[in-house]
Backbone as numpy.savetxt, mean C-alpha at the origin, in Angstrom:
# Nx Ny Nz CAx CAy CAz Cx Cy Cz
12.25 -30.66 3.41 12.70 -29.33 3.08 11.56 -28.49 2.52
11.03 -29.03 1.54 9.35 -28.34 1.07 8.65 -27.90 2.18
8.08 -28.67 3.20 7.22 -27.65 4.54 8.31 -26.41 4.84
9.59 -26.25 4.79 10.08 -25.42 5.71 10.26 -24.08 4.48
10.32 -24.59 3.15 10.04 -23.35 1.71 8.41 -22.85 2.14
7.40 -23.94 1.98 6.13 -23.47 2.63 5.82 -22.71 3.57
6.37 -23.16 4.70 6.47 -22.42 5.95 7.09 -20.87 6.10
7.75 -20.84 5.52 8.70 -19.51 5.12 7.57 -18.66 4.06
7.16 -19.34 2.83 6.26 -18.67 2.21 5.10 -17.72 2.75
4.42 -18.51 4.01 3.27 -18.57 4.28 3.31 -17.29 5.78
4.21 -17.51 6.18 4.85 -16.19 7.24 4.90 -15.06 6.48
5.57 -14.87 5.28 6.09 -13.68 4.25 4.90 -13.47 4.02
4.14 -14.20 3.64 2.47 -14.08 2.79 1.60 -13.50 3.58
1.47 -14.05 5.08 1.11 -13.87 6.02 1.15 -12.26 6.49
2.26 -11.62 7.04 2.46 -10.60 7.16 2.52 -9.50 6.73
2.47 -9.56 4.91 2.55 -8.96 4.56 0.66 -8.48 4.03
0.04 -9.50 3.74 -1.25 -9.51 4.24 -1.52 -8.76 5.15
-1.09 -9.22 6.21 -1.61 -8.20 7.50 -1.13 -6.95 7.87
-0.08 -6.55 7.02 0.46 -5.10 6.92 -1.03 -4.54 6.05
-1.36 -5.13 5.29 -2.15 -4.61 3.78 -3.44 -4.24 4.93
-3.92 -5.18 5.20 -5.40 -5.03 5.92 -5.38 -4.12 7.03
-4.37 -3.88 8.28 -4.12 -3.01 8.98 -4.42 -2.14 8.51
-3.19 -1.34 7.42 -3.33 -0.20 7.25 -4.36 0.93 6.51
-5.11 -0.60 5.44 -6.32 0.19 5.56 -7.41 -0.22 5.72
-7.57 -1.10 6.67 -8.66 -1.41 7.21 -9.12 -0.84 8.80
-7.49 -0.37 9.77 -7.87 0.20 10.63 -7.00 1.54 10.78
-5.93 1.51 10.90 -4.75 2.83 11.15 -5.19 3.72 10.38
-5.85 4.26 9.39 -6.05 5.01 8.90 -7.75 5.88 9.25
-8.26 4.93 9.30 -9.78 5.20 9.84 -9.42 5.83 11.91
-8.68 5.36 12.48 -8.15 5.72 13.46 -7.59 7.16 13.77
-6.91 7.08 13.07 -5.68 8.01 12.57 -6.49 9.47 12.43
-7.35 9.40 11.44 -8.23 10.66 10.99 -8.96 10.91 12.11
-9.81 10.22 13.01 -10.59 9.92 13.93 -9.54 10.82 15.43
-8.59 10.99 15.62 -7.86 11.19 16.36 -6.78 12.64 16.07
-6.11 12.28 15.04 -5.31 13.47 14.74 -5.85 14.28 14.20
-4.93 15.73 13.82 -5.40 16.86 13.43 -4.89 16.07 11.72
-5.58 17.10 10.75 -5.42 16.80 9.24 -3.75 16.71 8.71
-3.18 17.66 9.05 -1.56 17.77 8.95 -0.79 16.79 9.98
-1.38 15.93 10.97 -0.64 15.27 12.01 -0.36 13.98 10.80
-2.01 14.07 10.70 -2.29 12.34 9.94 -1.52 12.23 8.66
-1.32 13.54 7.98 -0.34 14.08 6.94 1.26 13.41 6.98
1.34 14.08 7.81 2.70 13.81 8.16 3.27 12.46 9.27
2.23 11.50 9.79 2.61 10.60 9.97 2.41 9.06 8.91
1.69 9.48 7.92 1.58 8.95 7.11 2.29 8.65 6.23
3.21 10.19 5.91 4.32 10.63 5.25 5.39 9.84 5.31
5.82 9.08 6.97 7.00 8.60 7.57 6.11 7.29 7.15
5.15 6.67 7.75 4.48 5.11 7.49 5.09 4.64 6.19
4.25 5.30 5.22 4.25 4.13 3.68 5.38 4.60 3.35
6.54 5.35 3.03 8.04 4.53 2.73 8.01 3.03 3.79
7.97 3.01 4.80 8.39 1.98 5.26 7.40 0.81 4.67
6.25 1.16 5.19 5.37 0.54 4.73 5.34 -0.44 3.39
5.84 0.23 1.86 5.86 -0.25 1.12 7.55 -1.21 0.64
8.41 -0.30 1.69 9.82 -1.46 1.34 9.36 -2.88 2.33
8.57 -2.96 3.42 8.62 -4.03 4.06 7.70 -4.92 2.91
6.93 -3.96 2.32 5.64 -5.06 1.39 6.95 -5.37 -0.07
7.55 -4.83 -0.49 8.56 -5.30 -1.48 9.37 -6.18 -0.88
9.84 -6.28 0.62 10.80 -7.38 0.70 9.97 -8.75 0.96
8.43 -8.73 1.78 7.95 -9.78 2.08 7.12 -10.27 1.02
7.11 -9.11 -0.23 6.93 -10.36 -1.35 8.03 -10.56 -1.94
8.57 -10.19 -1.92 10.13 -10.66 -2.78 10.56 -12.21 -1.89
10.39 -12.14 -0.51 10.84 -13.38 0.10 9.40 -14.27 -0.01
7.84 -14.21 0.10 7.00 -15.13 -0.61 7.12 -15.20 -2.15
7.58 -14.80 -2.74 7.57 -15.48 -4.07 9.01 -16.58 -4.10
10.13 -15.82 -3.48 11.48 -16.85 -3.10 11.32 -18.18 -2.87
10.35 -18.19 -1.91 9.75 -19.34 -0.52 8.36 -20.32 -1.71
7.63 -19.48 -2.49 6.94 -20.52 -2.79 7.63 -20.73 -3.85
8.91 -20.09 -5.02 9.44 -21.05 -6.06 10.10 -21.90 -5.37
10.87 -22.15 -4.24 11.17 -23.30 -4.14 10.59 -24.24 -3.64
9.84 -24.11 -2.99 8.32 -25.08 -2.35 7.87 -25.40 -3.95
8.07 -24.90 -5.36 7.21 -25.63 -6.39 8.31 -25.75 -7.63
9.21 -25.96 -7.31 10.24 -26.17 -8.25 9.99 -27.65 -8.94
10.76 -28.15 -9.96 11.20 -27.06 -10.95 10.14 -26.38 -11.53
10.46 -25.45 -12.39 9.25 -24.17 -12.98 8.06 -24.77 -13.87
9.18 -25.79 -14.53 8.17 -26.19 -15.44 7.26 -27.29 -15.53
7.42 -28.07 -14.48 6.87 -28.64 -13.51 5.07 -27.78 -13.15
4.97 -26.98 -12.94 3.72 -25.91 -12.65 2.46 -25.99 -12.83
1.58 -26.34 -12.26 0.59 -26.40 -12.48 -0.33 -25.11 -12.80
-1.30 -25.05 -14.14 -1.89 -23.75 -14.14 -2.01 -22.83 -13.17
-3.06 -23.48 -11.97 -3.08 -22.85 -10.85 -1.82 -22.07 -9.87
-0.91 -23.26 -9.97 0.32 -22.57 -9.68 0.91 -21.06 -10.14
1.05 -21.42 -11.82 0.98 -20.58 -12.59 0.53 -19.28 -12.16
-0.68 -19.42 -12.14 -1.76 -17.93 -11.37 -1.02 -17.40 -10.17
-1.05 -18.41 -9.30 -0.33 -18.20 -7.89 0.56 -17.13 -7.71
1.92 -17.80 -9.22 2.62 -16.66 -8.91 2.67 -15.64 -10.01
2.02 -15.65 -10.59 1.79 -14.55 -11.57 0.79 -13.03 -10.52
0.22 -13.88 -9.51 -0.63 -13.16 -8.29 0.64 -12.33 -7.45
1.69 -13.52 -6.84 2.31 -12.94 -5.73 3.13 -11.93 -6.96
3.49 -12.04 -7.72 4.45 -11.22 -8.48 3.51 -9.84 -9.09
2.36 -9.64 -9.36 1.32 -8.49 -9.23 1.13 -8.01 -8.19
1.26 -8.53 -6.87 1.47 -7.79 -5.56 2.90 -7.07 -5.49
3.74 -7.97 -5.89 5.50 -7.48 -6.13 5.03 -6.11 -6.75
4.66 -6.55 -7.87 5.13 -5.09 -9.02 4.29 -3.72 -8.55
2.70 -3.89 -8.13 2.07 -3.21 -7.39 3.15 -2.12 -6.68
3.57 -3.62 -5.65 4.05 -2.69 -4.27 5.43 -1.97 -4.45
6.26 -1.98 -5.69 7.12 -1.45 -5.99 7.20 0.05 -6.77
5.54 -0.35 -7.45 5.34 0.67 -8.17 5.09 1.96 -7.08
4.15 1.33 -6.35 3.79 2.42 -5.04 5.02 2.98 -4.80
5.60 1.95 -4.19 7.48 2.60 -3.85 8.23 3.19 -4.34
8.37 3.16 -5.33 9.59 4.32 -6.24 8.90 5.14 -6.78
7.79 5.62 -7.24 7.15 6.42 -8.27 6.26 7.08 -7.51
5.02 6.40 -6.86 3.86 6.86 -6.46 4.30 7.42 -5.35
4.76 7.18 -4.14 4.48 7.30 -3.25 5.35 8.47 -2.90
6.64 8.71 -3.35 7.12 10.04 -3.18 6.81 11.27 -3.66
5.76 10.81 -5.24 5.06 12.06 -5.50 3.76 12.85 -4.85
3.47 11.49 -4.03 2.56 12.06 -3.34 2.87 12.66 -2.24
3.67 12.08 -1.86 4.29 12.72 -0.38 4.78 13.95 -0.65
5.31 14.74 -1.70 5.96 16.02 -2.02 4.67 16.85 -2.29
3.49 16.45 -2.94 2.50 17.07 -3.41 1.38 17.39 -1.83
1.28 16.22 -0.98 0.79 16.86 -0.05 1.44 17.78 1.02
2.82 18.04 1.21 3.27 18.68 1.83 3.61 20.31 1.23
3.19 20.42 -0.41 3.09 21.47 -1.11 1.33 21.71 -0.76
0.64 21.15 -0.72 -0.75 21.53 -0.37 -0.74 21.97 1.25
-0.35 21.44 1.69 0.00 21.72 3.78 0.51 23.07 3.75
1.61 23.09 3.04 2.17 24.44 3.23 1.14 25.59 3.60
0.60 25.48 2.15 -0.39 26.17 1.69 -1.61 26.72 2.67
-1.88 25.67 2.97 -3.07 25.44 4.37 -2.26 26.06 5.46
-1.22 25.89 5.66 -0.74 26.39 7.15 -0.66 27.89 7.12
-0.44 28.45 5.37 0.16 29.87 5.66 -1.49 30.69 5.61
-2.40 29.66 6.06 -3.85 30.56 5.72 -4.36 30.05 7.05
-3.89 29.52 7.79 -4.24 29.05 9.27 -4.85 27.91 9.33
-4.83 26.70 8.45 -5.81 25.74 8.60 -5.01 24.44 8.49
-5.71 23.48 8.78 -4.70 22.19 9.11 -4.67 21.80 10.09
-5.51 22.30 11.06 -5.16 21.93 12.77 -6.71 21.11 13.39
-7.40 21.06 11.98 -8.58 20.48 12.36 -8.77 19.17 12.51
-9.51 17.98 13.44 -9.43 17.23 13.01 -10.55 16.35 12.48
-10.67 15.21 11.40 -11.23 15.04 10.49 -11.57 16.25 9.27
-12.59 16.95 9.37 -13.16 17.69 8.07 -12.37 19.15 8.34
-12.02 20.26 7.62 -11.79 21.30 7.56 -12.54 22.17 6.65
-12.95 23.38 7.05 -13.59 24.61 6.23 -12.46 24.68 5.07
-12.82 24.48 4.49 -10.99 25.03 2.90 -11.58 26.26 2.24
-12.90 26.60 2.38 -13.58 27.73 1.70 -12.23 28.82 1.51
-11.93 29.38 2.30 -11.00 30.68 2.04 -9.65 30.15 1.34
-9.48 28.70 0.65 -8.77 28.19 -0.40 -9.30 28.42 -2.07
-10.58 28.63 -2.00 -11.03 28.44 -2.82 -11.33 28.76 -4.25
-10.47 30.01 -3.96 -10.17 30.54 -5.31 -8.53 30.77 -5.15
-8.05 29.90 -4.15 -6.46 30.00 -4.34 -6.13 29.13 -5.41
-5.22 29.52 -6.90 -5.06 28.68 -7.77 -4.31 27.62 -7.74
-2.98 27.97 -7.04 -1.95 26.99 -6.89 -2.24 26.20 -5.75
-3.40 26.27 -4.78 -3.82 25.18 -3.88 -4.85 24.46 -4.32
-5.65 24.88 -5.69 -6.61 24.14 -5.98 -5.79 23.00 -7.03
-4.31 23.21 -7.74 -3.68 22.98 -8.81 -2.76 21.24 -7.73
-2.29 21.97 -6.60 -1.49 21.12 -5.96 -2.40 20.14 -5.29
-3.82 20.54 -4.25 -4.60 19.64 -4.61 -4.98 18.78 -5.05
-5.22 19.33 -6.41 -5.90 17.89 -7.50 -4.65 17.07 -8.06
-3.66 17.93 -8.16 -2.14 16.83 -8.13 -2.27 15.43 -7.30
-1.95 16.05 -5.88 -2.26 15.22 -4.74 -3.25 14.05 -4.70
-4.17 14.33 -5.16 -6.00 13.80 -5.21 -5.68 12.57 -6.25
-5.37 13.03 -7.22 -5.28 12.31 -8.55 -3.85 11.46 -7.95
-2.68 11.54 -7.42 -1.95 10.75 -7.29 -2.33 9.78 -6.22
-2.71 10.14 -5.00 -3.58 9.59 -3.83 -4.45 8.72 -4.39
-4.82 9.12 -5.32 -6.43 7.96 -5.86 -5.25 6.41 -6.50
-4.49 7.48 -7.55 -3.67 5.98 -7.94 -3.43 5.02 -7.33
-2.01 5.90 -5.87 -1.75 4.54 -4.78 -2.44 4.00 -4.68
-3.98 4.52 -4.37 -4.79 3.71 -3.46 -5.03 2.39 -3.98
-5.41 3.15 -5.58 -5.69 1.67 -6.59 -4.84 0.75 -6.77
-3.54 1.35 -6.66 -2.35 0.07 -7.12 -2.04 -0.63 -5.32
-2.77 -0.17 -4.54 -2.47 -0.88 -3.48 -3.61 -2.04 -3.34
-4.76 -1.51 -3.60 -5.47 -2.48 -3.97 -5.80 -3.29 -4.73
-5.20 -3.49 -5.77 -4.91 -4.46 -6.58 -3.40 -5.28 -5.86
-2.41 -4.46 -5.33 -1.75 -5.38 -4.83 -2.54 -6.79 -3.36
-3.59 -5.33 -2.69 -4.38 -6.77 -1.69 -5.23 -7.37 -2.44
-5.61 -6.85 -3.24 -6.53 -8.11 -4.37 -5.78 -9.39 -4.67
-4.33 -9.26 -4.92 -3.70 -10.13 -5.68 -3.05 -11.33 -4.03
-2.98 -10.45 -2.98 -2.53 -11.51 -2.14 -4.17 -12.35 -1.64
-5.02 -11.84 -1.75 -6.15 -11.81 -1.55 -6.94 -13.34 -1.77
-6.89 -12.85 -3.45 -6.82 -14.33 -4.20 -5.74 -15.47 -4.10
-4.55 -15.44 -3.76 -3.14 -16.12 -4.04 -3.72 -17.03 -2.28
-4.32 -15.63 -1.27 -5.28 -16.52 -0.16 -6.05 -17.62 0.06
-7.02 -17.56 -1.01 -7.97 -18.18 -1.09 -7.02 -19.64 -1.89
-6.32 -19.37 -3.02 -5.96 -20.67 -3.16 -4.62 -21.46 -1.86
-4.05 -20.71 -1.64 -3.75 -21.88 -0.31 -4.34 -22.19 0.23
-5.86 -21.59 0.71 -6.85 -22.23 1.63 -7.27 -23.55 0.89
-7.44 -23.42 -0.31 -8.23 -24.86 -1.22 -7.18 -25.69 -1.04
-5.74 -25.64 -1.17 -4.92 -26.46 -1.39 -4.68 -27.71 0.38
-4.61 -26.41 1.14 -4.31 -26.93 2.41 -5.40 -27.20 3.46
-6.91 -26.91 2.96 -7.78 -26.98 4.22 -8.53 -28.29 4.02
């Protein structure tokens, strides 16, 4: 029964990993590379809701999958310990993104878009002139909203792939 808790772990772990590295290791570098600034905006917009409930359920089901692959609790080996103190910092990460972060950002860049659209710009793709923004107050205000919340996700997403990252490397020691 343990290989098939493992096995289950290691799929959840697995995928959800490879959601993490995808999205910003290629879809996004793509994405800009291809769409106009407001396309990549707004398909991005629709991505990470999903994005981050699939990363809350597939760690919610790898942490499920490896407590019972290491039961009982107290039973645990330090390392263990770490393990899931790791997958559960990816949990909280990716939840935090989810309820808090990620809708404020999504409201804040579509208050900056607005903005851009009613001055004709947004249709560029990669870099845009913003000069004739530039002494607009409430686009420089919604902006740095945006900027400053954008920087957060980014960080709490990366600490969530940090944390599957490492939780990586020790199944590799355990099983290779």
């Amino acid at each position: 029964m343990e290989t098939y808790f493992e096995f289950g772990h290691l799929v959840s772990y697995s995928f959800w990993f490879g959601a993490q590295t995808w999205l910003l290791g290629v879809q996004g570098f793509v994405l800009r590379a291809t769409v106009t600034r407001h396309q990549f905006g707004h398909i991005m917009n629709r991505v990470f809701p999903v994005f981050f409930k699939v990363g809350t359920v597939s760690s919610a089901i790898s942490i499920g999958f490896f407590a019972l692959a290491h039961s009982p609790a107290h039973l645990l080996s330090q390392t263990e310990q770490l393990q899931f103190a790791l997958l559960g910092g990816s949990l909280a990460a990716t939840l935090f993104n989810q309820l808090w972060i990620e809708p404020k950002t999504a409201r804040l860049m579509l208050e900056y878009h607005m903005i851009e659209k009613e001055e004709g710009l947004g249709d560029e793709i990669k870099t845009a002139d913003l000069q004739p923004l530039d002494d607009n107050k409430k686009y420089q205000a919604a902006k740095k909203s945006f900027l400053r919340f954008h920087g957060l996700s980014v960080m709490v997403l990366v600490t969530s792939v940090g944390c599957m990252l490492v939780h990586g490397f020790f199944l590799c020691k355990q099983r290779v």
